[in-house]
mmCIF file of C-alpha atoms in Angstrom:
data_model
loop_
_atom_site.group_PDB
_atom_site.id
_atom_site.type_symbol
_atom_site.label_atom_id
_atom_site.label_comp_id
_atom_site.label_asym_id
_atom_site.label_seq_id
_atom_site.Cartn_x
_atom_site.Cartn_y
_atom_site.Cartn_z
ATOM 1 C CA MET A 1 64.173 17.810 -131.482
ATOM 2 C CA GLU A 2 60.925 17.542 -130.352
ATOM 3 C CA ALA A 3 59.988 14.457 -130.929
ATOM 4 C CA GLU A 4 63.039 13.519 -129.147
ATOM 5 C CA PHE A 5 62.209 15.236 -126.094
ATOM 6 C CA SER A 6 60.311 13.087 -124.178
ATOM 7 C CA HIS A 7 59.371 13.582 -120.422
ATOM 8 C CA LEU A 8 56.616 12.543 -118.956
ATOM 9 C CA PRO A 9 55.395 15.306 -116.076
ATOM 10 C CA VAL A 10 55.258 13.749 -112.380
ATOM 11 C CA MET A 11 52.527 13.499 -110.336
ATOM 12 C CA LEU A 12 50.681 16.086 -112.606
ATOM 13 C CA ARG A 13 47.399 15.069 -111.402
ATOM 14 C CA GLU A 14 48.292 16.306 -107.745
ATOM 15 C CA VAL A 15 49.785 19.537 -108.919
ATOM 16 C CA ILE A 16 47.315 20.352 -111.063
ATOM 17 C CA GLU A 17 45.014 20.015 -108.033
ATOM 18 C CA LEU A 18 46.920 22.034 -106.039
ATOM 19 C CA LEU A 19 46.797 24.896 -108.111
ATOM 20 C CA ALA A 20 43.485 24.962 -108.837
ATOM 21 C CA PRO A 21 42.393 27.560 -105.853
ATOM 22 C CA ILE A 22 45.279 29.912 -106.586
ATOM 23 C CA PRO A 23 43.876 33.150 -108.422
ATOM 24 C CA ALA A 24 43.865 34.091 -111.762
ATOM 25 C CA GLY A 25 47.355 35.298 -112.581
ATOM 26 C CA LEU A 26 50.729 34.124 -114.009
ATOM 27 C CA VAL A 27 52.145 30.739 -113.197
ATOM 28 C CA ILE A 28 55.837 30.344 -112.916
ATOM 29 C CA ASP A 29 56.660 27.070 -114.533
ATOM 30 C CA ALA A 30 60.701 27.870 -113.202
ATOM 31 C CA THR A 31 61.803 24.130 -115.263
ATOM 32 C CA VAL A 32 59.334 23.888 -117.979
ATOM 33 C CA GLY A 33 61.233 20.906 -119.735
ATOM 34 C CA GLY A 34 59.330 19.275 -122.666
ATOM 35 C CA ALA A 35 55.991 21.592 -121.497
ATOM 36 C CA GLY A 36 54.265 18.624 -119.971
ATOM 37 C CA HIS A 37 52.835 20.282 -116.807
ATOM 38 C CA ALA A 38 52.767 23.669 -118.615
ATOM 39 C CA THR A 39 50.167 22.631 -120.667
ATOM 40 C CA ALA A 40 47.936 20.631 -118.553
ATOM 41 C CA VAL A 41 47.988 24.207 -116.216
ATOM 42 C CA LEU A 42 46.902 26.342 -119.368
ATOM 43 C CA ASP A 43 44.419 23.458 -120.209
ATOM 44 C CA ALA A 44 42.988 23.158 -116.856
ATOM 45 C CA ARG A 45 43.351 27.143 -116.319
ATOM 46 C CA PRO A 46 41.691 29.419 -118.897
ATOM 47 C CA ASP A 47 42.897 32.310 -116.448
ATOM 48 C CA VAL A 48 46.221 32.136 -116.016
ATOM 49 C CA SER A 49 49.333 33.021 -118.210
ATOM 50 C CA LEU A 50 52.460 31.015 -117.741
ATOM 51 C CA LEU A 51 55.985 31.881 -117.810
ATOM 52 C CA GLY A 52 57.998 29.177 -118.535
ATOM 53 C CA ILE A 53 62.158 28.907 -117.901
ATOM 54 C CA ASP A 54 64.629 26.409 -118.704
ATOM 55 C CA ARG A 55 68.445 26.659 -118.202
ATOM 56 C CA ASP A 56 68.372 23.634 -121.303
ATOM 57 C CA ALA A 57 68.343 25.342 -124.645
ATOM 58 C CA ALA A 58 66.808 22.503 -126.069
ATOM 59 C CA ALA A 59 63.773 22.719 -123.637
ATOM 60 C CA VAL A 60 63.496 26.052 -124.251
ATOM 61 C CA ALA A 61 63.000 25.519 -127.853
ATOM 62 C CA VAL A 62 60.475 22.596 -127.658
ATOM 63 C CA ALA A 63 58.534 24.357 -124.741
ATOM 64 C CA ARG A 64 58.107 27.155 -127.387
ATOM 65 C CA THR A 65 56.811 24.786 -130.215
ATOM 66 C CA ARG A 66 54.243 22.799 -127.818
ATOM 67 C CA LEU A 67 52.819 25.785 -125.947
ATOM 68 C CA ALA A 68 52.491 27.925 -129.110
ATOM 69 C CA ARG A 69 48.840 26.877 -129.373
ATOM 70 C CA PHE A 70 48.521 29.071 -126.198
ATOM 71 C CA GLY A 71 49.712 32.213 -128.170
ATOM 72 C CA ASP A 72 50.714 35.283 -125.459
ATOM 73 C CA ARG A 73 49.299 33.166 -122.811
ATOM 74 C CA ALA A 74 52.497 31.342 -122.887
ATOM 75 C CA GLN A 75 55.768 32.980 -122.405
ATOM 76 C CA ILE A 76 59.593 31.094 -122.675
ATOM 77 C CA ALA A 77 62.436 31.866 -121.493
ATOM 78 C CA GLN A 78 65.845 30.730 -120.698
ATOM 79 C CA GLY A 79 67.503 31.359 -117.101
ATOM 80 C CA GLY A 80 67.931 29.104 -113.959
ATOM 81 C CA PHE A 81 66.003 29.474 -110.525
ATOM 82 C CA GLU A 82 67.838 32.338 -109.390
ATOM 83 C CA ASP A 83 66.383 34.337 -112.709
ATOM 84 C CA MET A 84 63.260 33.646 -111.953
ATOM 85 C CA ALA A 85 62.154 37.549 -110.705
ATOM 86 C CA ARG A 86 64.295 38.702 -113.245
ATOM 87 C CA LEU A 87 62.200 37.142 -115.665
ATOM 88 C CA ALA A 88 59.149 37.625 -114.354
ATOM 89 C CA ARG A 89 59.807 41.360 -114.687
ATOM 90 C CA GLN A 90 60.705 40.954 -118.230
ATOM 91 C CA TYR A 91 57.908 38.688 -119.386
ATOM 92 C CA GLY A 92 55.153 39.367 -116.947
ATOM 93 C CA THR A 93 53.001 42.340 -117.098
ATOM 94 C CA GLU A 94 52.092 44.983 -114.614
ATOM 95 C CA ASN A 95 48.376 44.149 -114.151
ATOM 96 C CA THR A 96 49.110 40.717 -113.794
ATOM 97 C CA ASP A 97 50.004 39.171 -110.366
ATOM 98 C CA VAL A 98 52.084 35.891 -109.954
ATOM 99 C CA THR A 99 49.681 33.473 -108.459
ATOM 100 C CA GLY A 100 51.841 30.345 -108.791
ATOM 101 C CA VAL A 101 55.677 28.989 -108.775
ATOM 102 C CA LEU A 102 56.144 25.406 -109.815
ATOM 103 C CA MET A 103 59.509 23.950 -109.891
ATOM 104 C CA ASP A 104 60.412 20.449 -110.985
ATOM 105 C CA LEU A 105 63.838 19.801 -109.506
ATOM 106 C CA GLY A 106 66.496 17.313 -110.849
ATOM 107 C CA VAL A 107 67.994 16.082 -114.478
ATOM 108 C CA SER A 108 64.872 15.676 -117.515
ATOM 109 C CA SER A 109 64.580 11.960 -119.079
ATOM 110 C CA HIS A 110 65.684 13.610 -122.076
ATOM 111 C CA GLN A 111 68.928 14.814 -120.829
ATOM 112 C CA LEU A 112 69.992 11.501 -119.261
ATOM 113 C CA ASP A 113 68.638 9.705 -122.313
ATOM 114 C CA ARG A 114 71.054 11.890 -124.628
ATOM 115 C CA PRO A 115 74.118 10.617 -125.043
ATOM 116 C CA GLU A 116 76.198 12.937 -126.284
ATOM 117 C CA ARG A 117 74.993 14.829 -122.110
ATOM 118 C CA GLY A 118 77.314 13.086 -120.151
ATOM 119 C CA PHE A 119 74.537 12.867 -117.492
ATOM 120 C CA SER A 120 74.495 9.180 -117.677
ATOM 121 C CA TYR A 121 76.489 6.507 -116.303
ATOM 122 C CA ARG A 122 74.699 4.526 -118.806
ATOM 123 C CA PHE A 123 76.261 5.932 -122.595
ATOM 124 C CA ASP A 124 79.726 6.056 -123.063
ATOM 125 C CA ALA A 125 80.241 10.020 -123.898
ATOM 126 C CA PRO A 126 82.716 13.171 -123.274
ATOM 127 C CA LEU A 127 82.224 14.085 -119.323
ATOM 128 C CA ASP A 128 79.874 17.328 -119.475
ATOM 129 C CA MET A 129 76.606 17.203 -117.332
ATOM 130 C CA ARG A 130 75.854 20.973 -118.419
ATOM 131 C CA MET A 131 72.239 21.981 -118.104
ATOM 132 C CA ASP A 132 72.805 25.332 -119.830
ATOM 133 C CA ALA A 133 75.524 24.576 -122.944
ATOM 134 C CA LYS A 134 76.829 28.149 -122.567
ATOM 135 C CA GLN A 135 78.498 27.588 -118.574
ATOM 136 C CA THR A 136 82.401 26.962 -118.473
ATOM 137 C CA LEU A 137 82.493 24.345 -116.016
ATOM 138 C CA THR A 138 81.545 21.085 -116.832
ATOM 139 C CA ALA A 139 82.139 17.562 -115.601
ATOM 140 C CA ALA A 140 85.919 17.270 -116.915
ATOM 141 C CA ILE A 141 86.792 20.382 -115.350
ATOM 142 C CA VAL A 142 85.609 18.769 -111.873
ATOM 143 C CA VAL A 143 87.076 15.479 -112.227
ATOM 144 C CA ASN A 144 90.187 16.689 -113.712
ATOM 145 C CA GLU A 145 91.306 19.218 -111.738
ATOM 146 C CA TYR A 146 89.313 19.493 -108.313
ATOM 147 C CA ASP A 147 91.850 18.444 -105.482
ATOM 148 C CA GLU A 148 91.363 15.117 -103.895
ATOM 149 C CA GLY A 149 90.189 16.912 -100.812
ATOM 150 C CA ALA A 150 87.539 18.686 -102.661
ATOM 151 C CA LEU A 151 86.803 16.105 -105.029
ATOM 152 C CA ARG A 152 85.580 13.904 -101.977
ATOM 153 C CA ASP A 153 83.630 16.605 -100.386
ATOM 154 C CA VAL A 154 81.121 17.234 -103.414
ATOM 155 C CA ILE A 155 81.505 13.125 -103.447
ATOM 156 C CA ALA A 156 80.777 13.169 -99.820
ATOM 157 C CA ARG A 157 77.830 15.986 -99.720
ATOM 158 C CA PHE A 158 75.820 16.176 -103.208
ATOM 159 C CA GLY A 159 76.167 12.307 -103.420
ATOM 160 C CA GLU A 160 76.097 11.220 -99.861
ATOM 161 C CA GLU A 161 78.266 8.416 -101.108
ATOM 162 C CA ARG A 162 80.371 6.363 -97.993
ATOM 163 C CA PHE A 163 83.412 5.757 -99.784
ATOM 164 C CA ALA A 164 83.721 9.037 -100.994
ATOM 165 C CA ARG A 165 87.252 8.872 -99.908
ATOM 166 C CA ARG A 166 88.065 6.063 -101.967
ATOM 167 C CA VAL A 167 86.284 6.889 -105.259
ATOM 168 C CA ALA A 168 87.938 10.371 -105.023
ATOM 169 C CA ARG A 169 91.356 8.954 -104.988
ATOM 170 C CA GLU A 170 90.532 6.668 -107.746
ATOM 171 C CA ILE A 171 89.654 9.430 -109.854
ATOM 172 C CA VAL A 172 92.815 11.642 -108.960
ATOM 173 C CA ALA A 173 94.947 8.245 -109.795
ATOM 174 C CA ALA A 174 93.076 7.661 -113.359
ATOM 175 C CA ARG A 175 93.326 11.283 -114.377
ATOM 176 C CA PRO A 176 93.175 12.830 -117.204
ATOM 177 C CA LEU A 177 89.544 11.048 -117.709
ATOM 178 C CA VAL A 178 87.698 12.072 -120.669
ATOM 179 C CA THR A 179 84.491 9.699 -121.366
ATOM 180 C CA THR A 180 81.669 8.988 -118.495
ATOM 181 C CA THR A 181 83.151 5.073 -118.896
ATOM 182 C CA ASP A 182 86.746 6.240 -117.728
ATOM 183 C CA LEU A 183 84.464 7.789 -114.629
ATOM 184 C CA VAL A 184 82.393 4.882 -113.774
ATOM 185 C CA ASP A 185 85.445 2.613 -114.202
ATOM 186 C CA ALA A 186 87.482 4.629 -111.458
ATOM 187 C CA ILE A 187 84.207 4.950 -109.512
ATOM 188 C CA LYS A 188 84.168 1.204 -109.892
ATOM 189 C CA ARG A 189 87.597 0.982 -108.669
ATOM 190 C CA GLY A 190 86.885 2.982 -105.224
ATOM 191 C CA ILE A 191 83.551 1.201 -103.688
ATOM 192 C CA PRO A 192 84.227 -2.894 -102.818
ATOM 193 C CA ALA A 193 82.945 -5.948 -104.358
ATOM 194 C CA PRO A 194 80.289 -6.112 -102.015
ATOM 195 C CA ALA A 195 79.072 -2.765 -101.909
ATOM 196 C CA ARG A 196 78.956 -2.817 -105.936
ATOM 197 C CA ARG A 197 77.033 -5.849 -105.967
ATOM 198 C CA ARG A 198 74.300 -4.516 -103.940
ATOM 199 C CA GLY A 199 71.643 -1.964 -104.671
ATOM 200 C CA PRO A 200 72.064 0.589 -107.350
ATOM 201 C CA HIS A 201 74.448 1.199 -110.054
ATOM 202 C CA PRO A 202 77.475 1.995 -108.004
ATOM 203 C CA ALA A 203 78.155 4.925 -110.081
ATOM 204 C CA ARG A 204 74.910 6.755 -109.513
ATOM 205 C CA ARG A 205 75.863 8.691 -106.387
ATOM 206 C CA THR A 206 79.002 9.988 -107.793
ATOM 207 C CA PHE A 207 77.744 10.915 -111.235
ATOM 208 C CA GLN A 208 74.593 12.855 -109.014
ATOM 209 C CA ALA A 209 77.307 14.779 -107.262
ATOM 210 C CA ILE A 210 79.111 15.960 -109.742
ATOM 211 C CA ARG A 211 76.016 16.770 -112.183
ATOM 212 C CA MET A 212 74.984 19.008 -108.852
ATOM 213 C CA GLU A 213 78.151 20.321 -108.532
ATOM 214 C CA VAL A 214 78.472 21.255 -111.786
ATOM 215 C CA ASN A 215 75.312 23.299 -112.521
ATOM 216 C CA ARG A 216 74.974 24.623 -108.597
ATOM 217 C CA GLU A 217 71.488 22.798 -108.042
ATOM 218 C CA LEU A 218 71.431 23.439 -104.201
ATOM 219 C CA PRO A 219 72.312 26.968 -104.219
ATOM 220 C CA ASN A 220 70.438 28.117 -107.476
ATOM 221 C CA LEU A 221 67.578 26.194 -105.666
ATOM 222 C CA GLY A 222 68.011 27.860 -102.492
ATOM 223 C CA GLU A 223 68.188 31.384 -104.369
ATOM 224 C CA GLY A 224 65.144 30.258 -106.304
ATOM 225 C CA LEU A 225 63.088 29.206 -103.377
ATOM 226 C CA ASP A 226 64.025 33.022 -101.914
ATOM 227 C CA GLU A 227 63.026 34.694 -105.198
ATOM 228 C CA SER A 228 59.472 32.372 -105.105
ATOM 229 C CA VAL A 229 58.279 33.493 -101.770
ATOM 230 C CA HIS A 230 58.533 37.081 -102.714
ATOM 231 C CA LEU A 231 56.918 36.825 -105.948
ATOM 232 C CA VAL A 232 53.855 35.380 -105.308
ATOM 233 C CA GLY A 233 50.984 37.694 -103.550
ATOM 234 C CA PRO A 234 48.073 36.456 -101.451
ATOM 235 C CA GLY A 235 46.743 33.117 -102.112
ATOM 236 C CA GLY A 236 49.303 32.096 -104.897
ATOM 237 C CA ARG A 237 51.214 29.045 -104.231
ATOM 238 C CA VAL A 238 54.961 27.681 -104.153
ATOM 239 C CA LEU A 239 55.224 23.686 -105.264
ATOM 240 C CA VAL A 240 58.517 22.097 -105.414
ATOM 241 C CA LEU A 241 58.777 18.867 -107.038
ATOM 242 C CA ALA A 242 62.649 17.022 -105.323
ATOM 243 C CA TYR A 243 63.980 13.393 -105.976
ATOM 244 C CA HIS A 244 66.389 13.139 -103.300
ATOM 245 C CA SER A 245 67.124 13.825 -100.083
ATOM 246 C CA LEU A 246 69.510 17.165 -100.361
ATOM 247 C CA GLU A 247 66.667 18.650 -101.793
ATOM 248 C CA ASP A 248 63.867 18.167 -100.131
ATOM 249 C CA ARG A 249 65.266 18.725 -96.716
ATOM 250 C CA LEU A 250 66.332 22.200 -97.897
ATOM 251 C CA VAL A 251 63.049 22.418 -99.247
ATOM 252 C CA LYS A 252 61.358 21.366 -96.068
ATOM 253 C CA ARG A 253 63.318 23.275 -93.911
ATOM 254 C CA THR A 254 63.007 26.660 -95.965
ATOM 255 C CA PHE A 255 58.800 26.224 -96.359
ATOM 256 C CA GLU A 256 58.954 25.545 -92.022
ATOM 257 C CA GLY A 257 60.952 28.822 -92.127
ATOM 258 C CA TRP A 258 58.411 30.588 -93.878
ATOM 259 C CA THR A 259 55.965 30.000 -91.320
ATOM 260 C CA GLY A 260 57.903 31.133 -88.047
ATOM 261 C CA ARG A 261 58.946 28.320 -86.982
ATOM 262 C CA SER A 262 61.543 28.455 -84.477
ATOM 263 C CA ASP A 263 64.741 26.546 -85.210
ATOM 264 C CA ASP A 264 65.342 25.183 -81.528
ATOM 265 C CA GLU A 265 61.437 23.367 -81.315
ATOM 266 C CA PRO A 266 61.465 20.004 -81.698
ATOM 267 C CA ALA A 267 61.149 18.195 -85.304
ATOM 268 C CA ASN A 268 57.364 16.974 -84.321
ATOM 269 C CA PHE A 269 56.282 20.429 -83.259
ATOM 270 C CA PRO A 270 52.868 21.274 -84.489
ATOM 271 C CA VAL A 271 53.728 23.611 -87.714
ATOM 272 C CA GLU A 272 51.357 26.647 -87.647
ATOM 273 C CA PRO A 273 51.642 29.904 -89.060
ATOM 274 C CA THR A 274 53.066 32.785 -86.661
ATOM 275 C CA ARG A 275 52.026 36.283 -86.528
ATOM 276 C CA ASN A 276 54.826 37.052 -88.934
ATOM 277 C CA ALA A 277 54.472 33.858 -91.315
ATOM 278 C CA LEU A 278 55.017 34.887 -94.860
ATOM 279 C CA VAL A 279 52.911 31.319 -95.911
ATOM 280 C CA ARG A 280 50.741 28.629 -94.347
ATOM 281 C CA LEU A 281 51.850 24.912 -95.405
ATOM 282 C CA VAL A 282 49.005 23.200 -98.173
ATOM 283 C CA THR A 283 51.407 19.828 -97.324
ATOM 284 C CA ARG A 284 52.105 19.058 -93.854
ATOM 285 C CA ARG A 285 54.040 15.946 -95.227
ATOM 286 C CA PRO A 286 55.115 15.556 -98.866
ATOM 287 C CA LEU A 287 52.866 13.876 -101.697
ATOM 288 C CA ARG A 288 53.981 10.663 -103.098
ATOM 289 C CA PRO A 289 53.338 9.190 -106.463
ATOM 290 C CA SER A 290 51.091 6.392 -106.858
ATOM 291 C CA ALA A 291 51.764 2.740 -107.347
ATOM 292 C CA GLU A 292 50.145 3.425 -110.594
ATOM 293 C CA GLU A 293 52.463 6.179 -111.671
ATOM 294 C CA ILE A 294 55.295 4.515 -110.563
ATOM 295 C CA GLU A 295 54.679 0.986 -112.752
ATOM 296 C CA THR A 296 54.200 3.585 -115.859
ATOM 297 C CA ASN A 297 57.114 5.787 -114.871
ATOM 298 C CA PRO A 298 59.480 4.359 -112.423
ATOM 299 C CA ARG A 299 62.107 7.775 -112.361
ATOM 300 C CA ALA A 300 59.160 8.924 -110.456
ATOM 301 C CA GLU A 301 59.250 6.388 -107.678
ATOM 302 C CA SER A 302 61.472 8.759 -105.563
ATOM 303 C CA ALA A 303 59.340 12.278 -106.097
ATOM 304 C CA ARG A 304 58.380 14.154 -102.922
ATOM 305 C CA LEU A 305 55.679 17.226 -103.618
ATOM 306 C CA ARG A 306 55.786 20.287 -101.541
ATOM 307 C CA ALA A 307 53.123 23.236 -101.273
ATOM 308 C CA VAL A 308 52.890 26.014 -99.092
ATOM 309 C CA GLU A 309 50.226 29.303 -99.689
ATOM 310 C CA ARG A 310 51.460 32.433 -99.589
ATOM 311 C CA LEU A 311 49.331 34.733 -96.540
ATOM 312 C CA ALA A 312 48.013 38.240 -96.999
ATOM 313 C CA PRO A 313 50.537 40.919 -94.931
#
């Protein structure tokens, strides 16, 4: 399993630089994955310990193996963003403050490249898409049991697919769908031929939308962000790596809200912490991967990295 679990950590240098000023304490890697970020953090900061969390049982098993050399400095647990506070209490110690949180969003290379997981439109596989295999909701349930209106709303909201109505209609007409190939074929029938010939794969947006629905990605992200800002102490930092506009907009709005900025202020208004602010923005604009990194790891191209620092009460 470990040899098969390949995932290049995105913007590793920038993550380490942003965590360099945090006080000694506990860093929570809330999507530990293949432990790339976690390993680098523990190597760079001998004065911190780390709690690695992941929904995926395969990632948890691999992270435990790869971080074993750090002994008690590394603890690994299965769970999601919404479990962060509970797991921090369970695995942390009373004398160790949380001084950093890293949330690396989206789907990992390992999940995309394992056909049987059903995440990718490039392979013929069962309609699954679960990050946590213990949950009951699967992609098969979404595409076969949601009514046409609900399916359209999922595809439009989470996939930002302009042909969502047509795609939903074709999916419903093709039921029952059993495999990812069945789903790809239905999606293609719902997208006009000129649009299919331009841009990325025509199924990309709909697959993203269904995956996000199956795993409650945006609601869980919102809950995790709310927990993170109350977990870290003064001088601690929260870092988020987002890969598409829906995630990044939620992170941006949440971070700016923590500065005490009013919703009715213009978008270009300077974002300075107010008297009641919880944080200061470390990154006013998201950091982006370098051209060299994108060449090495094309999946990093859409990454946006934002960070805030917790202020003293």
